[in-house]
Coordinates of C-alpha atoms and ligand atoms in Angstrom, one line a residue:
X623 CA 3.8 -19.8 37.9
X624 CA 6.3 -17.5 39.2
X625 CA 5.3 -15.9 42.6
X626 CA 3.9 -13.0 41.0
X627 CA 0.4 -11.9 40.6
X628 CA 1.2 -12.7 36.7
X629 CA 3.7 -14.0 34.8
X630 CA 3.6 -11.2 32.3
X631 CA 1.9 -7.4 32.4
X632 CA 1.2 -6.2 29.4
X633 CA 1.1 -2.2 29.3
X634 CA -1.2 -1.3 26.2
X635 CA -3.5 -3.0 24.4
X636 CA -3.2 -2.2 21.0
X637 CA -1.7 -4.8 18.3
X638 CA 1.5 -5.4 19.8
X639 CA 0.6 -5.5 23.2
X640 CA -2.7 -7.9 22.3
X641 CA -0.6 -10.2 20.1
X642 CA 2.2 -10.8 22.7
X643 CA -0.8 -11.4 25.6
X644 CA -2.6 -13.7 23.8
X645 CA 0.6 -16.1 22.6
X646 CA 2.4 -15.5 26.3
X647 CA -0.9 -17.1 27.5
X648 CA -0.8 -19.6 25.0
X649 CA 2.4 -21.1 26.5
X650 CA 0.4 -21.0 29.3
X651 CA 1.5 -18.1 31.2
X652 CA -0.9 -15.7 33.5
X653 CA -1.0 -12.3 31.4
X654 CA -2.4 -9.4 32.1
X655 CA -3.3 -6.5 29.6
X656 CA -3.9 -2.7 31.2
X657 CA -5.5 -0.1 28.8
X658 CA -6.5 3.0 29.7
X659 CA -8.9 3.8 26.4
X660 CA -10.0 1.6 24.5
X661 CA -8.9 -2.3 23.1
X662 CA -7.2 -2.7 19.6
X663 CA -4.8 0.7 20.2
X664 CA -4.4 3.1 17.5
X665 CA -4.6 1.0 14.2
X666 CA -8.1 -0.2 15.3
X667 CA -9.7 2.8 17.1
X668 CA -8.1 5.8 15.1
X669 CA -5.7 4.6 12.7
X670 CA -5.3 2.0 10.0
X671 CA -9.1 1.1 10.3
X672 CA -11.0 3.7 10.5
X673 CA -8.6 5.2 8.3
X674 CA -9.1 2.7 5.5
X675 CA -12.9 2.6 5.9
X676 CA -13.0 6.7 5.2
X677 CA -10.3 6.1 2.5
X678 CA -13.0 4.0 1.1
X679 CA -15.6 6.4 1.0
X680 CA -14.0 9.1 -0.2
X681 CA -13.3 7.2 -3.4
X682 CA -17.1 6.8 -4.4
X683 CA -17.1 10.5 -5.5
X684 CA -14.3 10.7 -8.1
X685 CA -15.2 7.1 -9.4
X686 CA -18.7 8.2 -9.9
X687 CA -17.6 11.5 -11.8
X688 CA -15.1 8.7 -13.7
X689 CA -18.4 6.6 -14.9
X690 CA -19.7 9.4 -17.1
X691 CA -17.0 8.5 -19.2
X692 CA -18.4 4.7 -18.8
X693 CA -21.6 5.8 -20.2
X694 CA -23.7 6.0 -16.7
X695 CA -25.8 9.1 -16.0
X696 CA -25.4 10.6 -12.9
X697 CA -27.9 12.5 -11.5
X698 CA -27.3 14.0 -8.2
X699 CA -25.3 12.2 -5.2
X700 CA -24.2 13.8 -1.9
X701 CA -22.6 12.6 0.7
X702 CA -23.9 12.4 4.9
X703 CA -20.6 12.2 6.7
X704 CA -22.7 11.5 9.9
X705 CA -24.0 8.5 8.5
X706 CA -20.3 7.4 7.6
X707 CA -18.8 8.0 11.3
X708 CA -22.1 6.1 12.8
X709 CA -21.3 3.2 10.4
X710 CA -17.3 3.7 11.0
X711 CA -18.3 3.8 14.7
X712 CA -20.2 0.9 14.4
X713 CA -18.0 -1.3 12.7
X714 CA -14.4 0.2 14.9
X715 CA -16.9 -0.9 18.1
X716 CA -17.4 -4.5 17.0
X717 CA -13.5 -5.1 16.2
X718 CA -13.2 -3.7 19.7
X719 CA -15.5 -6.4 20.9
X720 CA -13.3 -8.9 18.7
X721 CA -10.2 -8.2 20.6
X722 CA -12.2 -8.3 23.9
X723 CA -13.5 -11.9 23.0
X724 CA -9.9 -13.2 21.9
X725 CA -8.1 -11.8 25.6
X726 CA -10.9 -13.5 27.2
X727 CA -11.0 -16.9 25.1
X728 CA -7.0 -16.8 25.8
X729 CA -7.4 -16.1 29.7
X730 CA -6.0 -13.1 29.6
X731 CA -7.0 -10.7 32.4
X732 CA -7.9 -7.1 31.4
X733 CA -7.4 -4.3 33.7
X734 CA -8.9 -0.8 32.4
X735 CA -7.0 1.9 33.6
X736 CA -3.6 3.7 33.1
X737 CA -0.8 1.4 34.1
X738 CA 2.5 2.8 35.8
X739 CA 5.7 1.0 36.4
X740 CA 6.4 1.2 39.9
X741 CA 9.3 -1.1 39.4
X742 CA 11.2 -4.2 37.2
X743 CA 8.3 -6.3 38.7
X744 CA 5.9 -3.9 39.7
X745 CA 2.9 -1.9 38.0
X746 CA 0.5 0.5 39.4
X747 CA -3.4 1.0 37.8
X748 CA -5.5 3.0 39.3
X749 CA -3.8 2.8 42.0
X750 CA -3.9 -0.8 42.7
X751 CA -0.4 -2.9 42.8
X752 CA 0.4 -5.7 40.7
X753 CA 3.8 -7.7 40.4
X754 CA 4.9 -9.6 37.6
X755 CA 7.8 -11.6 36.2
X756 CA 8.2 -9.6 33.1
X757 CA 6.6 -6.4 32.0
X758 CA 5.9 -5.2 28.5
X759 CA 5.9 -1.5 27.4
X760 CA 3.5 -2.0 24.2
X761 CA 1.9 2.0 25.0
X762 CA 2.3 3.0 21.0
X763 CA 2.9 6.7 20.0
X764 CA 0.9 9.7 19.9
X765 CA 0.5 12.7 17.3
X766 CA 2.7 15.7 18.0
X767 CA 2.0 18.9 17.0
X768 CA 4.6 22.2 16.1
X769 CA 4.9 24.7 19.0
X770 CA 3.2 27.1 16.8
X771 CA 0.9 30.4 17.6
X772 CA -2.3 29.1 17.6
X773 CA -1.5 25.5 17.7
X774 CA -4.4 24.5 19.7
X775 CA -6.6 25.1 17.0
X776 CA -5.3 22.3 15.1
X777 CA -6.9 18.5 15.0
X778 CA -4.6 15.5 14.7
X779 CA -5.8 12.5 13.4
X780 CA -7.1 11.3 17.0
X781 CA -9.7 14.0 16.5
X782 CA -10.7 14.0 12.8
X783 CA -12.3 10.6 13.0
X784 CA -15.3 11.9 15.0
X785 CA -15.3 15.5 13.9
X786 CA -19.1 16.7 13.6
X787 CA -19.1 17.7 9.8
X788 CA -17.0 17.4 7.1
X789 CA -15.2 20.7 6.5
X790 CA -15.8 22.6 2.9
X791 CA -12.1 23.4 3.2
X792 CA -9.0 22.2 5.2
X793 CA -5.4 23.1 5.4
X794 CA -3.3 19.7 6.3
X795 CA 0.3 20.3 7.7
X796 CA 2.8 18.1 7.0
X797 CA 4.1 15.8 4.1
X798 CA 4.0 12.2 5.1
X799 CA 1.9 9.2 5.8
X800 CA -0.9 11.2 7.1
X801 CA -0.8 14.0 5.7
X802 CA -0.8 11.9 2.2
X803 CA -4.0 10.2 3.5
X804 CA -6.3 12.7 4.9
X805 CA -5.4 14.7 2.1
X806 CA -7.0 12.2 -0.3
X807 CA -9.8 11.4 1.7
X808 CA -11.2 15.1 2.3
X809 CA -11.0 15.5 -1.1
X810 CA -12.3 12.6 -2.2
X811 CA -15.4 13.6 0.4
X812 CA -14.9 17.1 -1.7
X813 CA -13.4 19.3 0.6
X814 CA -10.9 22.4 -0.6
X815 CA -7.6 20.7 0.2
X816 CA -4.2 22.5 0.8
X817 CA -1.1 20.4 1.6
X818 CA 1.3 22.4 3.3
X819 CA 4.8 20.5 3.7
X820 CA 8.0 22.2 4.5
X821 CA 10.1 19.8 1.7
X822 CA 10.3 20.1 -1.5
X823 CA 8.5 16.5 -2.0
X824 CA 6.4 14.4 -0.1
X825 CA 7.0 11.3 1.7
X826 CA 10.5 11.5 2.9
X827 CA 12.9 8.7 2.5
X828 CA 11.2 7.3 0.2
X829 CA 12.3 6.4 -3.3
X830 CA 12.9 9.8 -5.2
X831 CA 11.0 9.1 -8.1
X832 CA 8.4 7.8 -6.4
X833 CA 8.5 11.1 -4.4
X834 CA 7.9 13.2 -7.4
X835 CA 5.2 11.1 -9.0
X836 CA 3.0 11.3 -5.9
X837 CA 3.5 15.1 -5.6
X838 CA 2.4 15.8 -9.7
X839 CA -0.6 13.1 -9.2
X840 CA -2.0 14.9 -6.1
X841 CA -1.6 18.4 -7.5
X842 CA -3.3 16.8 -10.4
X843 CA -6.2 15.5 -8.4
X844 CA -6.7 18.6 -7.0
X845 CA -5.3 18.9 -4.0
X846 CA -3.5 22.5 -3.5
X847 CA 0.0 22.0 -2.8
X848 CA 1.8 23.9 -0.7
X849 CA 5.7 22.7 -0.7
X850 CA 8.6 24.1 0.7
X851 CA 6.3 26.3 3.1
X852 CA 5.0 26.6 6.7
X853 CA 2.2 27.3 9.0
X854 CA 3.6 30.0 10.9
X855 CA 0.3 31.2 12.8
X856 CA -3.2 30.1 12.9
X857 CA -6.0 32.1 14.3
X858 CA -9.9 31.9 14.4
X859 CA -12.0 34.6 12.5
X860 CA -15.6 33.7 12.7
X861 CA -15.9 30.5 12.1
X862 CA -13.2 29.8 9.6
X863 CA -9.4 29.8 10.6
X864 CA -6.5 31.8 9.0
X865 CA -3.0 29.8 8.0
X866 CA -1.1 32.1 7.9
X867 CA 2.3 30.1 6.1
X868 CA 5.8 31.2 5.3
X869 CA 5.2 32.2 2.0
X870 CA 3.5 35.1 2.7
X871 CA 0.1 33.3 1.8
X872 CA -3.0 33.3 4.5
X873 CA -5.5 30.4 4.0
X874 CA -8.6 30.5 4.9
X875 CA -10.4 27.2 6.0
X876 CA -12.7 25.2 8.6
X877 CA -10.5 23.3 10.0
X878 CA -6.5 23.0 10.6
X879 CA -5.0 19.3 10.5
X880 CA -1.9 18.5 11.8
X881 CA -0.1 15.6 10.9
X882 CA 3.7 16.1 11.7
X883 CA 4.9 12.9 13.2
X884 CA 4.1 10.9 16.3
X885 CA 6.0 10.4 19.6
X886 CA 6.3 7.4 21.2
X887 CA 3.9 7.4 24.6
X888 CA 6.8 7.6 27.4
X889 CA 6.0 10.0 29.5
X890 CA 4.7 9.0 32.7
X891 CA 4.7 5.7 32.4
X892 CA 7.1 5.3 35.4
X893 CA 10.4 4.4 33.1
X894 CA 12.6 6.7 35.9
X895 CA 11.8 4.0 38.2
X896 CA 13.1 0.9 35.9
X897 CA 16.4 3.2 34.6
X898 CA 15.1 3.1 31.5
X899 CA 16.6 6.5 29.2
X900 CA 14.7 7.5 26.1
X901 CA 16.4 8.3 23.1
X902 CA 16.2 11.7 21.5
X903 CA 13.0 10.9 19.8
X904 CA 11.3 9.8 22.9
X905 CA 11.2 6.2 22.4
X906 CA 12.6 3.2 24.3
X907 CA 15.6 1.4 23.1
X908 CA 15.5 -2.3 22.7
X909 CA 17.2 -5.1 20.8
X910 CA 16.4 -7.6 18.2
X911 CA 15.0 -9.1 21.4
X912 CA 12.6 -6.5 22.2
X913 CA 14.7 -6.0 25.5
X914 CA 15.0 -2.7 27.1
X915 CA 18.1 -2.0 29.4
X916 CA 16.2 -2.9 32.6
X917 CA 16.2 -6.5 33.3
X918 CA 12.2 -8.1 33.2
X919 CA 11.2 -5.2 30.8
X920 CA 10.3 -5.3 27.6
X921 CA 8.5 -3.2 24.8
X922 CA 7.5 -3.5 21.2
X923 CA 5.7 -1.2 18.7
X924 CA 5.3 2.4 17.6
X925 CA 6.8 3.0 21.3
X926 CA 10.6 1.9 20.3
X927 CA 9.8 3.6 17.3
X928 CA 11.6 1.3 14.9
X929 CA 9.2 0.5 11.9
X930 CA 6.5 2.5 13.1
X931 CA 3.6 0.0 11.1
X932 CA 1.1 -2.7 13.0
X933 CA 1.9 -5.9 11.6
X934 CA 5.7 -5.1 12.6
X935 CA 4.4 -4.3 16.1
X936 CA 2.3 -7.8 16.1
X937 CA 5.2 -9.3 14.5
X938 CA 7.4 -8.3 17.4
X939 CA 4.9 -9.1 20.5
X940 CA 4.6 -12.4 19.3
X941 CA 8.3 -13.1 18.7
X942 CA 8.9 -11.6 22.2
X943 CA 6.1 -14.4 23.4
X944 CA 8.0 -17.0 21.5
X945 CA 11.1 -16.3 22.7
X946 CA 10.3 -15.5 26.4
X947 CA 7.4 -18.3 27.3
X948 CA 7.6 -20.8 24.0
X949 CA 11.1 -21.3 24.8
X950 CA 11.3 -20.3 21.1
X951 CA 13.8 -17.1 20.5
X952 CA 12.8 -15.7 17.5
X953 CA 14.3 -11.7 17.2
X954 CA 12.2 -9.6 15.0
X955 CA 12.6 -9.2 12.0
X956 CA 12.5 -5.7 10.1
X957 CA 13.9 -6.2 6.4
X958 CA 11.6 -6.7 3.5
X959 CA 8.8 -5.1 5.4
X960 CA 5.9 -4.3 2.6
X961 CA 4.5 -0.6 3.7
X962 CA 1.7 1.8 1.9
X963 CA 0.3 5.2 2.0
X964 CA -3.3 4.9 1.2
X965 CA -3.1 8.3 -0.5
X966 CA -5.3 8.8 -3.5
X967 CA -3.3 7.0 -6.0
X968 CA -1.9 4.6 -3.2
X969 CA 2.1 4.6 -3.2
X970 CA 3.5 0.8 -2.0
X971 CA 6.9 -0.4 -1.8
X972 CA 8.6 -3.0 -0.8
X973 CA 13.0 -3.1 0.0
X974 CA 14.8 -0.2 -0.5
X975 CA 14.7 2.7 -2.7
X976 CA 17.1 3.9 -5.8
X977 CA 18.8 5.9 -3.6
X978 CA 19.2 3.6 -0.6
X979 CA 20.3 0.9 -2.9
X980 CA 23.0 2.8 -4.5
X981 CA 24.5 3.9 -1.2
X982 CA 24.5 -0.1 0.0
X983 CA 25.4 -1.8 -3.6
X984 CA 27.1 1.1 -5.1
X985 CA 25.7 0.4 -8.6
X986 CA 22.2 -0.6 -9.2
X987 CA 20.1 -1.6 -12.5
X988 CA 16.8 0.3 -12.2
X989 CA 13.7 -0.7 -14.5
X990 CA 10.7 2.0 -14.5
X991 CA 7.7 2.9 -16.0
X992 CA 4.9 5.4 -15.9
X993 CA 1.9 5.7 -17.8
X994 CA -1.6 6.4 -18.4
X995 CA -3.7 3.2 -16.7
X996 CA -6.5 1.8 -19.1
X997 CA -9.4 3.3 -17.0
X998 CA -8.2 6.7 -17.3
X999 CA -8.4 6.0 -21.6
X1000 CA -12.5 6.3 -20.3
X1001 CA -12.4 8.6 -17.5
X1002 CA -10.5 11.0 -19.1
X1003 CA -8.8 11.7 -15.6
X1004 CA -5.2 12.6 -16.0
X1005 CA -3.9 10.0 -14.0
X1006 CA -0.1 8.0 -14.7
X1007 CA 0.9 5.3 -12.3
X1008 CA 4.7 4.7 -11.8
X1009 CA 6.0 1.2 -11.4
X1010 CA 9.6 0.5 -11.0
X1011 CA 11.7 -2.1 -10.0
X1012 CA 15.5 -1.6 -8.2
X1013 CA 17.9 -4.7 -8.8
X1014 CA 21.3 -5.4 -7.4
X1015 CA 23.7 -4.6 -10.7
X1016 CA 25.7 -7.7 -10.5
X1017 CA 23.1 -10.3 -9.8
X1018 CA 19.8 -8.7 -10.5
X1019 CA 18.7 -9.7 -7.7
X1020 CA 15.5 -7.6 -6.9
X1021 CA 16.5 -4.9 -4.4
X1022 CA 13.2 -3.1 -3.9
X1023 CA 10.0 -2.5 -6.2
X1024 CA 7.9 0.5 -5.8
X1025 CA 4.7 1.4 -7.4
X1026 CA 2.5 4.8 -7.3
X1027 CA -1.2 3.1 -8.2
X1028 CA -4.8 2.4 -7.2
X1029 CA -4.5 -0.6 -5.2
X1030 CA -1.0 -0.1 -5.0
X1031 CA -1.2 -2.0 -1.7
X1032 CA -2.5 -5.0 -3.0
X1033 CA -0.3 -5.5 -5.9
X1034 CA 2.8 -4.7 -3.3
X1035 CA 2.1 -7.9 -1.1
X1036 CA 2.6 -10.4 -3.8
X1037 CA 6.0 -8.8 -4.7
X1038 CA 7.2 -8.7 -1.3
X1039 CA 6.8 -12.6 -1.0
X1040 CA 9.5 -12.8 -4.5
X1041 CA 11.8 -10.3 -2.8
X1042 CA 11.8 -12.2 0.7
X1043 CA 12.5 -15.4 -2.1
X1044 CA 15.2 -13.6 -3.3
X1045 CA 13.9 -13.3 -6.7
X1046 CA 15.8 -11.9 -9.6
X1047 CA 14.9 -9.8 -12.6
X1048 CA 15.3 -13.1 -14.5
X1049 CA 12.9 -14.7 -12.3
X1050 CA 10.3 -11.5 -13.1
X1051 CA 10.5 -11.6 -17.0
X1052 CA 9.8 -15.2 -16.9
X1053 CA 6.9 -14.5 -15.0
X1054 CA 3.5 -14.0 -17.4
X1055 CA 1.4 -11.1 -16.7
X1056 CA -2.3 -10.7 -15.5
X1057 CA -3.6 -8.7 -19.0
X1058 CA -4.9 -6.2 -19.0
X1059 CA -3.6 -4.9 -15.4
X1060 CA -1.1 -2.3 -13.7
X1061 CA 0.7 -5.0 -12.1
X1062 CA 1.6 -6.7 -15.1
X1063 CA 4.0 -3.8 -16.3
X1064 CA 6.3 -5.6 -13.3
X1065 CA 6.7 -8.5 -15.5
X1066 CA 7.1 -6.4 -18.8
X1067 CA 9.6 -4.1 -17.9
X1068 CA 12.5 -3.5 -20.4
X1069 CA 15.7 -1.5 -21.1
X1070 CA 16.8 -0.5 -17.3
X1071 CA 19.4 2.2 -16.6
X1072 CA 22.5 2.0 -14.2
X1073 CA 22.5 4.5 -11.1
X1074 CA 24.7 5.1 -8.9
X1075 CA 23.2 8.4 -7.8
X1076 CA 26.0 10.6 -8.6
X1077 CA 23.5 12.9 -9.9
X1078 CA 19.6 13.2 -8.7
X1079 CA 18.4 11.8 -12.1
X1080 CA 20.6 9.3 -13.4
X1081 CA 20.6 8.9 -16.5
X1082 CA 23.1 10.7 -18.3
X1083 CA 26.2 9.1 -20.5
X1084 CA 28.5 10.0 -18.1
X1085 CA 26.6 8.3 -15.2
X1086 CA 26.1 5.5 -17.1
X1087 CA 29.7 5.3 -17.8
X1088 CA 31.1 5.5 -13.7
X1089 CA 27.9 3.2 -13.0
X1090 CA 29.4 0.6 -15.5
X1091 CA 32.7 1.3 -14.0
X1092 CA 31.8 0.5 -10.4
X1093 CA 29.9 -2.4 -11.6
X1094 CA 32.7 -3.8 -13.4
X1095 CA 35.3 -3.0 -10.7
X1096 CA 32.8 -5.0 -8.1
X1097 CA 33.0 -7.7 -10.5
X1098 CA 36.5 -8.2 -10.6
X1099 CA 36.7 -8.2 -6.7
Ligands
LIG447 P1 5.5 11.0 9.2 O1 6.7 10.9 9.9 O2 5.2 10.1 8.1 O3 5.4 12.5 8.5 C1 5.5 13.6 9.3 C2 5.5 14.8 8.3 O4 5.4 16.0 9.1 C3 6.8 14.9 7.5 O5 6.4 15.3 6.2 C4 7.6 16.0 8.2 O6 8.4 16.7 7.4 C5 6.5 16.9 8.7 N1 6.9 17.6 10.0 C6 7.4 17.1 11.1 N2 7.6 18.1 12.0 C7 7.2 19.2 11.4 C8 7.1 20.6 11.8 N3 7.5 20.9 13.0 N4 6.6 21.5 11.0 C9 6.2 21.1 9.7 N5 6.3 19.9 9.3 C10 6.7 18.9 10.1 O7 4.4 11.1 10.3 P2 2.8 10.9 10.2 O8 2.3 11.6 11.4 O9 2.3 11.1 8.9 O10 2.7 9.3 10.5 C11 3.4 8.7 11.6 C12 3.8 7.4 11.3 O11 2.7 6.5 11.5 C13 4.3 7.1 9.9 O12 5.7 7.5 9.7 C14 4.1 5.6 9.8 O13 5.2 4.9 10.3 C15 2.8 5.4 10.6 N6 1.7 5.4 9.7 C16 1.5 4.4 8.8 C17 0.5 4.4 7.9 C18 0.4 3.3 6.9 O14 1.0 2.2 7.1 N7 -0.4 3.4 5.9 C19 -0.6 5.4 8.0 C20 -0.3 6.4 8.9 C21 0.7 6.4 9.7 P3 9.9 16.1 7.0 O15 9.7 15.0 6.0 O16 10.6 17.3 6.4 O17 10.5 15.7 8.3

């Protein structure tokens, strides 16, 4: 023990901040955990959870228009929202509970209020003083929305997961994980659904292809896409809202979503008094480490805004735990991190795209293929799903593998586990499939093309002829 009311004060207690608590005490240190809402952070209150569990319902509607097709006679089915957020609500209270019972089984003290730093070794909640060896910063991120006029008739995320009804209509701004999500899951619950995204294509940075399918397979499940546009104005008119966007076009809908990024939770947290400087985004720097620049302090997760996804924040409180009280120094470790956007199809990747593989290898062997899934032979729904693999052009070595699917997210797991093995094209074709599946086109795929991104779609002789060039001239090196 270390002469301090703790050994470790933990501000936050979301999945970083729990994670790092529970190990810390583990190795038998005195940790405290402060919170000022509620246990389990944003993934368990009003993010990945409750997220997934609406993502979930709204796929009952669309699959039971898809059994007609199956034969099955459907008569009439409608949906009680307020049923789903009582059963969402009961389920998010119980993990709650969970996280409660694992703090307490560890030892872990839990202190409910807002935490300040006060010093290096010093925190402040609700007004009460408590000193401590070393202090993490776990305080997550929050949704930000545009400094536009009428702005504060938009809901973020935060909000929609409680929201009274579910709307008949709904404008989401923004083109990314959220925005992707909610998108699927109002209409899926058969809301009107406009997607208004200032890019071209959704989902920015990831793989271009995969940028384009998801666009045409959203449009195609009936979501109203509004690209290369913005909200300029919103105002209230009865009880409907007008969008007005940049296009000239005025929407009119029952609610306003937006979901344009999140910013790290710094502000007033008392960094001034530990020297800490945010960057430009708002977030804290650290190292591998999880240090900050202040001596004592730490942070991890959406706060330092590195890989903004939980089990990278869990991964980093508990390498912080290992390395600062198991007398294990682990750094964390963000390459080969699987992600997915539960959009309606799901898009999953794993590595890097076409595009960031080019820049990094200079000439890359890409395999792809989209097509109509088996189901949709039944259903009749014009669906394609897009799998595609990205390999290093000398070794074929797998570089990243992307898929737009249902259950993209499940089949992306397993193929993260071959790319942290280091697996190579070779390894894939000698790989049977799962038949009949999506998945198994990984293992069939045939006849790749050399990019090297000289042009947006690479596939033309005279790419193919500088992407054999640069391949050969790495060779010869
Ligand atoms: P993202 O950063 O994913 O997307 C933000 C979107 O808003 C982008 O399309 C961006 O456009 C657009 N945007 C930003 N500012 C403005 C503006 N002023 N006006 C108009 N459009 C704007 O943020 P999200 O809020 O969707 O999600 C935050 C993060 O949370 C994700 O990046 C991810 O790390 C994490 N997350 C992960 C999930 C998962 O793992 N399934 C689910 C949800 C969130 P542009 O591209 O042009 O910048």
């Amino acid at each position: 023990m270390s002469g301090y009311d703790f050994d470790l004060f933990v501000i936050g207690g979301g999945s970083g901040g729990v994670r790092a608590g529970r190990i810390a005490a583990g190795y038998g240190a005195k940790v405290a955990v402060a919170e000022e809402y509620r246990l389990g952070g944003t993934c368990v209150i009003r993010g990945c959870v409750p997220k997934k569990l609406l993502v979930y319902a709204s796929q009952f509607g669309p699959a039971l228009e898809d059994s007609k097709g199956f034969g099955w006679r459907v008569t009439e089915a409608s949906h009680d929202w307020e049923r789903l957020i009582e059963a969402k609500n009961e389920e998010v209270g119980r993990l709650e509970r969970v996280y409660e019972d694992l703090l307490g089984k560890a030892g872990v003290e839990v202190l409910k209020g807002r935490a300040t730093l006060v010093g290096a070794h010093e925190v402040r909640v609700n007004n009460v003083s408590f000193t401590a060896d070393r202090i993490l910063i776990a305080t997550g991120a929050t949704p930000e929305v545009p400094a536009i006029r009428g702005a504060e008739l938009m809901v973020t995320s935060n909000d929609v997961f409680n929201m009274e009804r579910a709307p008949q209509s709904v404008a989401i701004l923004g083109g990314g994980y959220i925005a992707c999500e909610f998108a699927g899951i109002f209409s899926g619950l058969g809301s009107r659904v406009w997607l208004v995204h200032r890019g071209a294509k959704l989902l920015r940075g990831f793989d271009e292809q995969v940028r384009e399918h998801i666009g045409s397979e959203l449009a195609a499940n009936g979501i109203q896409m509004r690209l290369s546009s913005t909200v300029t104005a919103i105002e209230r008119r009865l009880n409907a809202y007008l969008v007005y966007l940049s296009s000239g076009d005025v929407l009119e809908v029952d609610v306003v979503m937006a979901a344009t990024g999140r910013r790290p939770n710094t502000r007033g947290i008392g960094l001034e008094s530990v020297d800490i400087q945010v960057d430009a985004n708002g977030a804290i720097p650290v190292d591998s480490y999880s240090r900050t620049s202040s001596d004592h302090v730490y942070a991890v997760g959406d706060v330092t805004n590195r890989l903004n996804l939980t089990p990278v924040a869990i991964h980093e409180g508990h390498a912080f735990a290992d390395t600062v009280f198991g007398d294990k120094p682990r750094q964390s470790d963000h390459e080969g991190v699987p992600f997915a956007v539960f959009s309606q199809p799901q898009v999953a990747a794993v590595g890097l795209s076409e595009e960031e593989a080019c820049a990094r290898h200079g000439a890359v062997r890409v395999y792809s293929s989209a097509f109509r899934p088996m189901r949709a032979a039944l259903s009749r729904r014009n669906e394609r799903v897009l799998v595609k693999l990205v390999a290093e052009a000398s070794t074929e070595r797998i570089l990243g593998a992307h898929i737009v699917a249902p259950d993209a997210a499940e089949i992306i797991q397993g193929l993260a586990v071959a790319l942290k093995a280091g697996a190579t094209k070779a390894d894939f074709d000698a790989t049977l499939g799962v038949h009949p599946s999506v998945a198994e086109e990984f293992v069939t795929l045939r006849n790749g093309r050399y990019s090297t991104q000289l042009s947006s779609r690479p596939s033309t002789d005279a790419v193919e002829t500088a992407a054999r060039e640069l391949h050969r001239r790495s060779e010869r090196r």
